[in-house]
Amino acid sequence: MEAIFLNPVFKHNIWGGTGLREKYGYEVEGDDIGECWGIAAHQNGDCEVKNGTYAGMHLSQLWREHPEMFGKSGEYTANHVFPLLIKIIDAKSDLSIQVHPDDTYAAEHENGSLGKTECWYILDCPEDACLVIGHNAGSREELESMIREGRWNEFIRTVPVKKGDFIQINPGTVHAIKGGIMLLETQQNSDITYRVYDYDRLSNGKPRQLHVQQSIDVIAVPAEDSEKCVSHTDGMETNKLNELYSCKYYNVYRLSVDGKAEIPEQPGYLLATVVNGSGTLNGVPVEKGDHFILPCGYGDICLEGSMQLICSAEGTDGKDQADR
Ligand code: ZN
């Protein structure tokens, strides 16, 4: 079994910059590069396999035509989309304040789409960085009046973060990435975002669409404690898959390789992004910015070099459904 390396898809955004080219070496033009979709099988971005047996195939096609690589039946992959989407986001300026629906709301209001649970691993940020996570409204009435009256300073809650922090964003959580932050996002394969507030910015002379009613419908009140949202990763063991988070959609791991990491065969397929450094994967050279999938049955994993990877596996949701 070979590792499946993917060619990322890039997105240009009003808040994007040049970091994905300058810091990650991706060959992409422009000074508004906001997102690198590293592992994606979405209609708005479907990565191609870079080389090997499946070169040129889109990930969505691989999922449908080679379900065994993902431990699924053909019937399952014909009826379910690839569950996860991995992005690197480079925010030169602030992203809009937004919220995502859960599966139930999205199914009902967004044509059967999945909701969106996501999480962030901070790759780089300024010394005094913060993120918007949650809000300060105590009740649903207060939430609605703060939003409708535009009392943003009262409404928005910011939380300090540093490089290496991990943040889980459940559906219903108000959130925004602030300018200067680069992060890796692991998320459900969905593109449903409700924009609450966009700092009154203009894009091509017009404000971007807001989704005020949908936001008010789905925002959780009160917000979860800010201490519960951010976890620090200092002091984690090297050469080992350290679990950062697990929920029904995904398990996310950090792996810092220093010398040699021997990871036993995994129960399912594994997604990985090299976020720093370089080395080898079972003898194949890998470097910062590479995204790959280790299919089911890949066997034991041996990584050598000096590098850091963020890996993920699908959560129990996909496994339960596949067993039925
Ligand atoms: Zn989001």
mmCIF file of C-alpha atoms and ligand atoms in Angstrom:
data_model
loop_
_atom_site.group_PDB
_atom_site.id
_atom_site.type_symbol
_atom_site.label_atom_id
_atom_site.label_comp_id
_atom_site.label_asym_id
_atom_site.label_seq_id
_atom_site.Cartn_x
_atom_site.Cartn_y
_atom_site.Cartn_z
ATOM 1 C CA MET A 1 0.000 0.000 0.000
ATOM 2 C CA GLU A 2 1.293 3.435 -0.905
ATOM 3 C CA ALA A 3 0.662 6.777 0.797
ATOM 4 C CA ILE A 4 -1.649 9.008 -1.252
ATOM 5 C CA PHE A 5 -0.120 12.476 -1.674
ATOM 6 C CA LEU A 6 -2.512 15.216 -2.769
ATOM 7 C CA ASN A 7 -2.218 18.483 -4.669
ATOM 8 C CA PRO A 8 -3.929 21.189 -2.617
ATOM 9 C CA VAL A 9 -6.634 23.543 -3.915
ATOM 10 C CA PHE A 10 -6.152 27.239 -3.093
ATOM 11 C CA LYS A 11 -8.744 29.882 -2.262
ATOM 12 C CA HIS A 12 -8.416 33.623 -2.645
ATOM 13 C CA ASN A 13 -10.159 35.711 0.014
ATOM 14 C CA ILE A 14 -10.327 39.399 0.939
ATOM 15 C CA TRP A 15 -8.590 38.576 4.222
ATOM 16 C CA GLY A 16 -5.880 36.353 2.652
ATOM 17 C CA GLY A 17 -2.184 37.074 2.213
ATOM 18 C CA THR A 18 1.050 35.623 0.853
ATOM 19 C CA GLY A 19 2.029 33.348 3.757
ATOM 20 C CA LEU A 20 0.981 30.131 2.043
ATOM 21 C CA ARG A 21 3.469 30.849 -0.732
ATOM 22 C CA GLU A 22 6.184 32.443 1.399
ATOM 23 C CA LYS A 23 6.075 30.183 4.455
ATOM 24 C CA TYR A 24 4.812 26.925 2.925
ATOM 25 C CA GLY A 25 6.382 27.181 -0.515
ATOM 26 C CA TYR A 26 3.157 26.539 -2.432
ATOM 27 C CA GLU A 27 3.320 27.692 -6.023
ATOM 28 C CA VAL A 28 0.297 29.943 -6.121
ATOM 29 C CA GLU A 29 -0.002 33.509 -7.404
ATOM 30 C CA GLY A 30 -1.612 36.481 -5.714
ATOM 31 C CA ASP A 31 -1.504 38.430 -2.474
ATOM 32 C CA ASP A 32 -4.939 37.311 -1.292
ATOM 33 C CA ILE A 33 -4.358 33.603 -0.731
ATOM 34 C CA GLY A 34 -6.498 32.681 2.262
ATOM 35 C CA GLU A 35 -6.855 28.921 2.249
ATOM 36 C CA CYS A 36 -4.993 25.824 1.176
ATOM 37 C CA TRP A 37 -7.419 22.899 1.022
ATOM 38 C CA GLY A 38 -4.873 20.152 1.595
ATOM 39 C CA ILE A 39 -7.165 17.134 1.862
ATOM 40 C CA ALA A 40 -10.570 17.846 0.362
ATOM 41 C CA ALA A 41 -13.224 16.021 -1.628
ATOM 42 C CA HIS A 42 -15.792 18.827 -1.739
ATOM 43 C CA GLN A 43 -17.593 20.220 -4.782
ATOM 44 C CA ASN A 44 -15.902 23.580 -4.101
ATOM 45 C CA GLY A 45 -12.462 21.961 -3.933
ATOM 46 C CA ASP A 46 -11.594 18.364 -4.807
ATOM 47 C CA CYS A 47 -7.874 17.549 -4.495
ATOM 48 C CA GLU A 48 -6.069 15.525 -7.131
ATOM 49 C CA VAL A 49 -3.695 12.689 -6.286
ATOM 50 C CA LYS A 50 -0.176 13.925 -6.952
ATOM 51 C CA ASN A 51 1.625 10.738 -8.028
ATOM 52 C CA GLY A 52 1.687 6.948 -7.926
ATOM 53 C CA THR A 53 -0.962 4.468 -9.035
ATOM 54 C CA TYR A 54 -3.853 6.912 -8.671
ATOM 55 C CA ALA A 55 -2.137 10.049 -10.043
ATOM 56 C CA GLY A 56 -4.590 12.609 -11.409
ATOM 57 C CA MET A 57 -7.649 11.087 -9.735
ATOM 58 C CA HIS A 58 -9.776 13.376 -7.587
ATOM 59 C CA LEU A 59 -10.175 12.417 -3.953
ATOM 60 C CA SER A 60 -13.971 12.151 -4.368
ATOM 61 C CA GLN A 61 -13.400 9.616 -7.178
ATOM 62 C CA LEU A 62 -10.905 7.623 -5.116
ATOM 63 C CA TRP A 63 -13.462 7.532 -2.280
ATOM 64 C CA ARG A 64 -16.177 6.203 -4.614
ATOM 65 C CA GLU A 65 -14.081 3.820 -6.696
ATOM 66 C CA HIS A 66 -11.729 2.476 -4.017
ATOM 67 C CA PRO A 67 -13.866 2.293 -0.875
ATOM 68 C CA GLU A 68 -11.626 -0.486 0.489
ATOM 69 C CA MET A 69 -8.859 2.104 0.973
ATOM 70 C CA PHE A 70 -11.136 3.802 3.497
ATOM 71 C CA GLY A 71 -12.482 0.623 5.090
ATOM 72 C CA LYS A 72 -15.921 1.139 3.534
ATOM 73 C CA SER A 73 -18.284 -0.663 1.231
ATOM 74 C CA GLY A 74 -19.024 0.751 -2.217
ATOM 75 C CA GLU A 75 -22.606 1.250 -1.155
ATOM 76 C CA TYR A 76 -21.447 3.368 1.773
ATOM 77 C CA THR A 77 -19.145 5.655 -0.254
ATOM 78 C CA ALA A 78 -21.813 6.030 -2.966
ATOM 79 C CA ASN A 79 -24.205 7.395 -0.345
ATOM 80 C CA HIS A 80 -21.885 9.394 1.912
ATOM 81 C CA VAL A 81 -19.385 12.115 1.117
ATOM 82 C CA PHE A 82 -15.770 11.880 2.252
ATOM 83 C CA PRO A 83 -16.193 12.976 5.887
ATOM 84 C CA LEU A 84 -13.323 15.381 6.557
ATOM 85 C CA LEU A 85 -11.641 18.441 5.089
ATOM 86 C CA ILE A 86 -8.168 19.664 6.059
ATOM 87 C CA LYS A 87 -7.155 23.278 5.428
ATOM 88 C CA ILE A 88 -4.293 25.593 6.207
ATOM 89 C CA ILE A 89 -5.626 29.106 6.702
ATOM 90 C CA ASP A 90 -3.495 32.248 6.450
ATOM 91 C CA ALA A 91 -5.341 35.283 7.777
ATOM 92 C CA LYS A 92 -3.608 38.519 6.855
ATOM 93 C CA SER A 93 -6.592 40.424 8.211
ATOM 94 C CA ASP A 94 -9.554 39.498 10.391
ATOM 95 C CA LEU A 95 -12.083 36.971 9.098
ATOM 96 C CA SER A 96 -15.781 37.690 9.513
ATOM 97 C CA ILE A 97 -17.502 36.722 12.759
ATOM 98 C CA GLN A 98 -19.304 33.512 11.933
ATOM 99 C CA VAL A 99 -21.097 30.435 13.184
ATOM 100 C CA HIS A 100 -21.884 27.004 11.708
ATOM 101 C CA PRO A 101 -25.063 24.957 12.045
ATOM 102 C CA ASP A 102 -25.147 21.375 13.290
ATOM 103 C CA ASP A 103 -26.132 18.420 11.088
ATOM 104 C CA THR A 104 -29.820 18.636 11.985
ATOM 105 C CA TYR A 105 -30.210 22.349 11.156
ATOM 106 C CA ALA A 106 -28.110 22.039 7.971
ATOM 107 C CA ALA A 107 -30.057 19.004 6.746
ATOM 108 C CA GLU A 108 -33.298 20.920 7.137
ATOM 109 C CA HIS A 109 -32.237 24.380 5.914
ATOM 110 C CA GLU A 110 -29.302 23.715 3.570
ATOM 111 C CA ASN A 111 -30.469 21.037 1.158
ATOM 112 C CA GLY A 112 -29.406 18.061 3.225
ATOM 113 C CA SER A 113 -25.850 19.332 3.693
ATOM 114 C CA LEU A 114 -23.774 18.325 6.703
ATOM 115 C CA GLY A 115 -23.325 20.762 9.556
ATOM 116 C CA LYS A 116 -19.860 21.834 10.502
ATOM 117 C CA THR A 117 -17.789 20.975 13.527
ATOM 118 C CA GLU A 118 -14.211 22.157 13.180
ATOM 119 C CA CYS A 119 -11.025 22.566 15.142
ATOM 120 C CA TRP A 120 -7.865 24.612 14.864
ATOM 121 C CA TYR A 121 -4.197 24.055 15.551
ATOM 122 C CA ILE A 122 -2.264 27.339 15.686
ATOM 123 C CA LEU A 123 0.767 27.143 13.387
ATOM 124 C CA ASP A 124 1.925 30.714 13.719
ATOM 125 C CA CYS A 125 0.697 33.903 15.331
ATOM 126 C CA PRO A 126 1.924 37.202 16.785
ATOM 127 C CA GLU A 127 2.965 37.439 20.445
ATOM 128 C CA ASP A 128 -0.304 38.919 21.724
ATOM 129 C CA ALA A 129 -2.668 37.016 19.398
ATOM 130 C CA CYS A 130 -6.288 36.317 20.139
ATOM 131 C CA LEU A 131 -9.239 34.633 18.489
ATOM 132 C CA VAL A 132 -12.934 35.334 18.683
ATOM 133 C CA ILE A 133 -14.515 32.346 20.437
ATOM 134 C CA GLY A 134 -17.970 32.658 21.925
ATOM 135 C CA HIS A 135 -19.939 35.728 22.948
ATOM 136 C CA ASN A 136 -21.059 37.586 26.052
ATOM 137 C CA ALA A 137 -24.849 37.388 25.754
ATOM 138 C CA GLY A 138 -26.502 35.836 28.815
ATOM 139 C CA SER A 139 -29.821 34.990 27.224
ATOM 140 C CA ARG A 140 -31.328 34.460 23.793
ATOM 141 C CA GLU A 141 -33.142 37.854 24.043
ATOM 142 C CA GLU A 142 -29.876 39.603 24.846
ATOM 143 C CA LEU A 143 -28.145 37.772 21.973
ATOM 144 C CA GLU A 144 -30.796 38.875 19.507
ATOM 145 C CA SER A 145 -30.744 42.506 20.624
ATOM 146 C CA MET A 146 -26.917 42.684 20.624
ATOM 147 C CA ILE A 147 -26.836 41.361 17.048
ATOM 148 C CA ARG A 148 -29.773 43.353 15.672
ATOM 149 C CA GLU A 149 -28.490 46.568 17.297
ATOM 150 C CA GLY A 150 -24.893 45.928 16.210
ATOM 151 C CA ARG A 151 -23.444 46.096 19.761
ATOM 152 C CA TRP A 152 -20.366 44.199 18.593
ATOM 153 C CA ASN A 153 -17.941 45.348 21.290
ATOM 154 C CA GLU A 154 -20.261 44.016 23.970
ATOM 155 C CA PHE A 155 -21.144 40.873 22.036
ATOM 156 C CA ILE A 156 -17.803 39.510 20.821
ATOM 157 C CA ARG A 157 -15.597 37.530 23.214
ATOM 158 C CA THR A 158 -11.885 37.296 22.454
ATOM 159 C CA VAL A 159 -9.577 34.655 23.904
ATOM 160 C CA PRO A 160 -5.743 34.824 23.922
ATOM 161 C CA VAL A 161 -3.918 32.078 21.988
ATOM 162 C CA LYS A 162 -0.344 31.093 21.214
ATOM 163 C CA LYS A 163 1.503 28.890 18.757
ATOM 164 C CA GLY A 164 0.679 25.205 19.339
ATOM 165 C CA ASP A 165 -2.734 25.852 20.928
ATOM 166 C CA PHE A 166 -5.666 23.675 19.937
ATOM 167 C CA ILE A 167 -9.237 24.970 19.738
ATOM 168 C CA GLN A 168 -12.412 22.940 19.232
ATOM 169 C CA ILE A 169 -15.278 24.845 17.567
ATOM 170 C CA ASN A 170 -18.596 23.100 18.036
ATOM 171 C CA PRO A 171 -21.603 24.077 15.893
ATOM 172 C CA GLY A 172 -23.339 27.096 17.422
ATOM 173 C CA THR A 173 -20.023 28.624 18.602
ATOM 174 C CA VAL A 174 -19.419 32.176 17.387
ATOM 175 C CA HIS A 175 -15.850 32.354 16.069
ATOM 176 C CA ALA A 176 -13.407 34.323 13.970
ATOM 177 C CA ILE A 177 -9.749 34.094 13.091
ATOM 178 C CA LYS A 178 -7.877 37.355 13.669
ATOM 179 C CA GLY A 179 -5.311 38.844 11.324
ATOM 180 C CA GLY A 180 -1.755 37.491 11.659
ATOM 181 C CA ILE A 181 -2.802 33.954 12.551
ATOM 182 C CA MET A 182 -1.921 30.884 10.506
ATOM 183 C CA LEU A 183 -3.621 27.653 11.492
ATOM 184 C CA LEU A 184 -4.498 24.157 10.401
ATOM 185 C CA GLU A 185 -8.198 23.399 10.380
ATOM 186 C CA THR A 186 -9.669 19.908 10.629
ATOM 187 C CA GLN A 187 -13.377 20.002 9.880
ATOM 188 C CA GLN A 188 -16.427 18.135 8.699
ATOM 189 C CA ASN A 189 -16.681 18.165 4.929
ATOM 190 C CA SER A 190 -19.095 21.078 4.704
ATOM 191 C CA ASP A 191 -18.969 24.659 3.522
ATOM 192 C CA ILE A 192 -21.996 26.026 5.391
ATOM 193 C CA THR A 193 -21.072 29.230 7.198
ATOM 194 C CA TYR A 194 -23.379 31.886 8.604
ATOM 195 C CA ARG A 195 -21.744 35.284 8.723
ATOM 196 C CA VAL A 196 -22.878 37.313 11.734
ATOM 197 C CA TYR A 197 -20.766 40.437 11.231
ATOM 198 C CA ASP A 198 -18.083 41.448 8.724
ATOM 199 C CA TYR A 199 -16.676 44.654 10.302
ATOM 200 C CA ASP A 200 -18.716 46.614 7.694
ATOM 201 C CA ARG A 201 -16.058 45.765 5.084
ATOM 202 C CA LEU A 202 -16.643 45.982 1.355
ATOM 203 C CA SER A 203 -15.684 43.320 -1.157
ATOM 204 C CA ASN A 204 -15.747 44.576 -4.781
ATOM 205 C CA GLY A 205 -17.567 47.672 -3.533
ATOM 206 C CA LYS A 206 -20.305 45.748 -1.725
ATOM 207 C CA PRO A 207 -20.656 44.325 1.764
ATOM 208 C CA ARG A 208 -20.530 40.506 1.825
ATOM 209 C CA GLN A 209 -23.811 38.785 2.598
ATOM 210 C CA LEU A 210 -24.717 38.381 6.261
ATOM 211 C CA HIS A 211 -26.939 35.601 7.621
ATOM 212 C CA VAL A 212 -28.427 37.295 10.651
ATOM 213 C CA GLN A 213 -31.538 35.169 11.178
ATOM 214 C CA GLN A 214 -29.763 31.848 10.629
ATOM 215 C CA SER A 215 -27.032 32.975 13.039
ATOM 216 C CA ILE A 216 -29.541 33.890 15.725
ATOM 217 C CA ASP A 217 -31.216 30.490 15.179
ATOM 218 C CA VAL A 218 -28.060 28.431 15.653
ATOM 219 C CA ILE A 219 -25.822 30.328 18.138
ATOM 220 C CA ALA A 220 -25.590 28.479 21.452
ATOM 221 C CA VAL A 221 -26.534 30.566 24.522
ATOM 222 C CA PRO A 222 -24.735 30.980 26.819
ATOM 223 C CA ALA A 223 -21.376 30.351 25.157
ATOM 224 C CA GLU A 224 -19.134 27.626 26.551
ATOM 225 C CA ASP A 225 -16.499 28.794 29.102
ATOM 226 C CA SER A 226 -13.513 30.190 27.241
ATOM 227 C CA GLU A 227 -11.057 28.076 29.272
ATOM 228 C CA LYS A 228 -12.793 24.962 27.969
ATOM 229 C CA CYS A 229 -12.298 25.965 24.327
ATOM 230 C CA VAL A 230 -8.498 26.249 24.185
ATOM 231 C CA SER A 231 -5.993 23.561 25.114
ATOM 232 C CA HIS A 232 -2.224 23.910 25.242
ATOM 233 C CA THR A 233 0.077 21.306 23.747
ATOM 234 C CA ASP A 234 3.396 22.104 25.440
ATOM 235 C CA GLY A 235 5.268 19.126 26.815
ATOM 236 C CA MET A 236 3.684 16.444 24.647
ATOM 237 C CA GLU A 237 5.847 13.397 23.958
ATOM 238 C CA THR A 238 7.807 13.233 20.706
ATOM 239 C CA ASN A 239 7.661 10.322 18.231
ATOM 240 C CA LYS A 240 4.139 9.439 19.300
ATOM 241 C CA LEU A 241 0.591 10.192 18.087
ATOM 242 C CA ASN A 242 -0.681 12.523 20.824
ATOM 243 C CA GLU A 243 -4.441 12.894 20.763
ATOM 244 C CA LEU A 244 -5.487 16.551 20.714
ATOM 245 C CA TYR A 245 -9.208 15.901 20.564
ATOM 246 C CA SER A 246 -11.765 13.288 19.722
ATOM 247 C CA CYS A 247 -15.432 13.699 18.921
ATOM 248 C CA LYS A 248 -17.908 11.760 16.814
ATOM 249 C CA TYR A 249 -16.558 13.383 13.628
ATOM 250 C CA TYR A 250 -12.799 13.120 14.076
ATOM 251 C CA ASN A 251 -9.804 12.240 16.185
ATOM 252 C CA VAL A 252 -6.976 14.738 15.793
ATOM 253 C CA TYR A 253 -3.363 14.020 16.720
ATOM 254 C CA ARG A 254 -0.073 15.856 16.867
ATOM 255 C CA LEU A 255 3.080 13.969 15.989
ATOM 256 C CA SER A 256 6.476 15.566 16.513
ATOM 257 C CA VAL A 257 9.201 13.486 14.917
ATOM 258 C CA ASP A 258 12.682 13.836 16.362
ATOM 259 C CA GLY A 259 14.895 11.093 14.971
ATOM 260 C CA LYS A 260 12.607 8.136 14.418
ATOM 261 C CA ALA A 261 8.907 7.560 15.116
ATOM 262 C CA GLU A 262 7.494 4.064 14.771
ATOM 263 C CA ILE A 263 3.721 4.090 14.792
ATOM 264 C CA PRO A 264 1.894 0.760 14.685
ATOM 265 C CA GLU A 265 -0.668 0.096 11.946
ATOM 266 C CA GLN A 266 -3.817 2.165 12.504
ATOM 267 C CA PRO A 267 -7.323 0.693 12.653
ATOM 268 C CA GLY A 268 -8.554 2.914 9.792
ATOM 269 C CA TYR A 269 -7.176 5.368 7.280
ATOM 270 C CA LEU A 270 -5.178 8.355 8.523
ATOM 271 C CA LEU A 271 -4.905 11.899 7.117
ATOM 272 C CA ALA A 272 -1.672 13.820 7.667
ATOM 273 C CA THR A 273 -0.157 17.230 6.989
ATOM 274 C CA VAL A 274 3.500 18.044 7.556
ATOM 275 C CA VAL A 275 3.313 21.473 9.209
ATOM 276 C CA ASN A 276 7.032 21.887 9.884
ATOM 277 C CA GLY A 277 10.387 20.344 9.013
ATOM 278 C CA SER A 278 11.153 17.414 6.748
ATOM 279 C CA GLY A 279 12.120 13.764 6.745
ATOM 280 C CA THR A 280 10.920 10.465 5.341
ATOM 281 C CA LEU A 281 7.778 8.355 5.529
ATOM 282 C CA ASN A 282 8.699 4.678 5.144
ATOM 283 C CA GLY A 283 11.643 5.861 3.056
ATOM 284 C CA VAL A 284 9.710 8.383 0.908
ATOM 285 C CA PRO A 285 10.847 12.024 1.353
ATOM 286 C CA VAL A 286 8.255 14.330 2.948
ATOM 287 C CA GLU A 287 8.431 18.005 3.802
ATOM 288 C CA LYS A 288 6.547 20.946 5.251
ATOM 289 C CA GLY A 289 3.371 21.549 3.271
ATOM 290 C CA ASP A 290 2.820 17.919 2.182
ATOM 291 C CA HIS A 291 -0.637 16.445 2.668
ATOM 292 C CA PHE A 292 -1.196 12.709 2.424
ATOM 293 C CA ILE A 293 -3.551 9.871 3.287
ATOM 294 C CA LEU A 294 -2.397 6.529 4.647
ATOM 295 C CA PRO A 295 -5.090 4.114 3.430
ATOM 296 C CA CYS A 296 -6.504 1.201 5.423
ATOM 297 C CA GLY A 297 -3.998 -1.635 5.395
ATOM 298 C CA TYR A 298 -1.015 0.680 4.916
ATOM 299 C CA GLY A 299 0.727 -1.151 7.753
ATOM 300 C CA ASP A 300 3.237 0.158 10.254
ATOM 301 C CA ILE A 301 4.339 3.755 9.863
ATOM 302 C CA CYS A 302 7.975 4.752 10.185
ATOM 303 C CA LEU A 303 8.827 8.452 10.108
ATOM 304 C CA GLU A 304 12.382 9.712 10.309
ATOM 305 C CA GLY A 305 13.738 13.227 10.446
ATOM 306 C CA SER A 306 12.828 16.395 12.261
ATOM 307 C CA MET A 307 9.269 17.445 11.589
ATOM 308 C CA GLN A 308 5.819 18.031 13.000
ATOM 309 C CA LEU A 309 2.603 16.564 11.618
ATOM 310 C CA ILE A 310 -1.056 17.069 12.380
ATOM 311 C CA CYS A 311 -2.947 13.854 11.692
ATOM 312 C CA SER A 312 -6.602 12.930 11.845
ATOM 313 C CA ALA A 313 -8.862 9.921 11.581
ATOM 314 C CA GLU A 314 -12.605 9.839 11.144
ATOM 315 C CA GLY A 315 -14.618 9.676 14.351
ATOM 316 C CA THR A 316 -17.113 7.128 15.535
ATOM 317 C CA ASP A 317 -19.910 8.641 13.401
ATOM 318 C CA GLY A 318 -18.470 7.240 10.159
ATOM 319 C CA LYS A 319 -17.439 3.960 11.744
ATOM 320 C CA ASP A 320 -20.877 3.293 13.287
ATOM 321 C CA GLN A 321 -22.627 4.019 10.025
ATOM 322 C CA ALA A 322 -20.251 1.831 8.010
ATOM 323 C CA ASP A 323 -20.960 -1.107 10.310
ATOM 324 C CA ARG A 324 -24.703 -0.943 9.836
HETATM 325 ZN ZN ZN B 1 -15.627 28.188 10.952
#
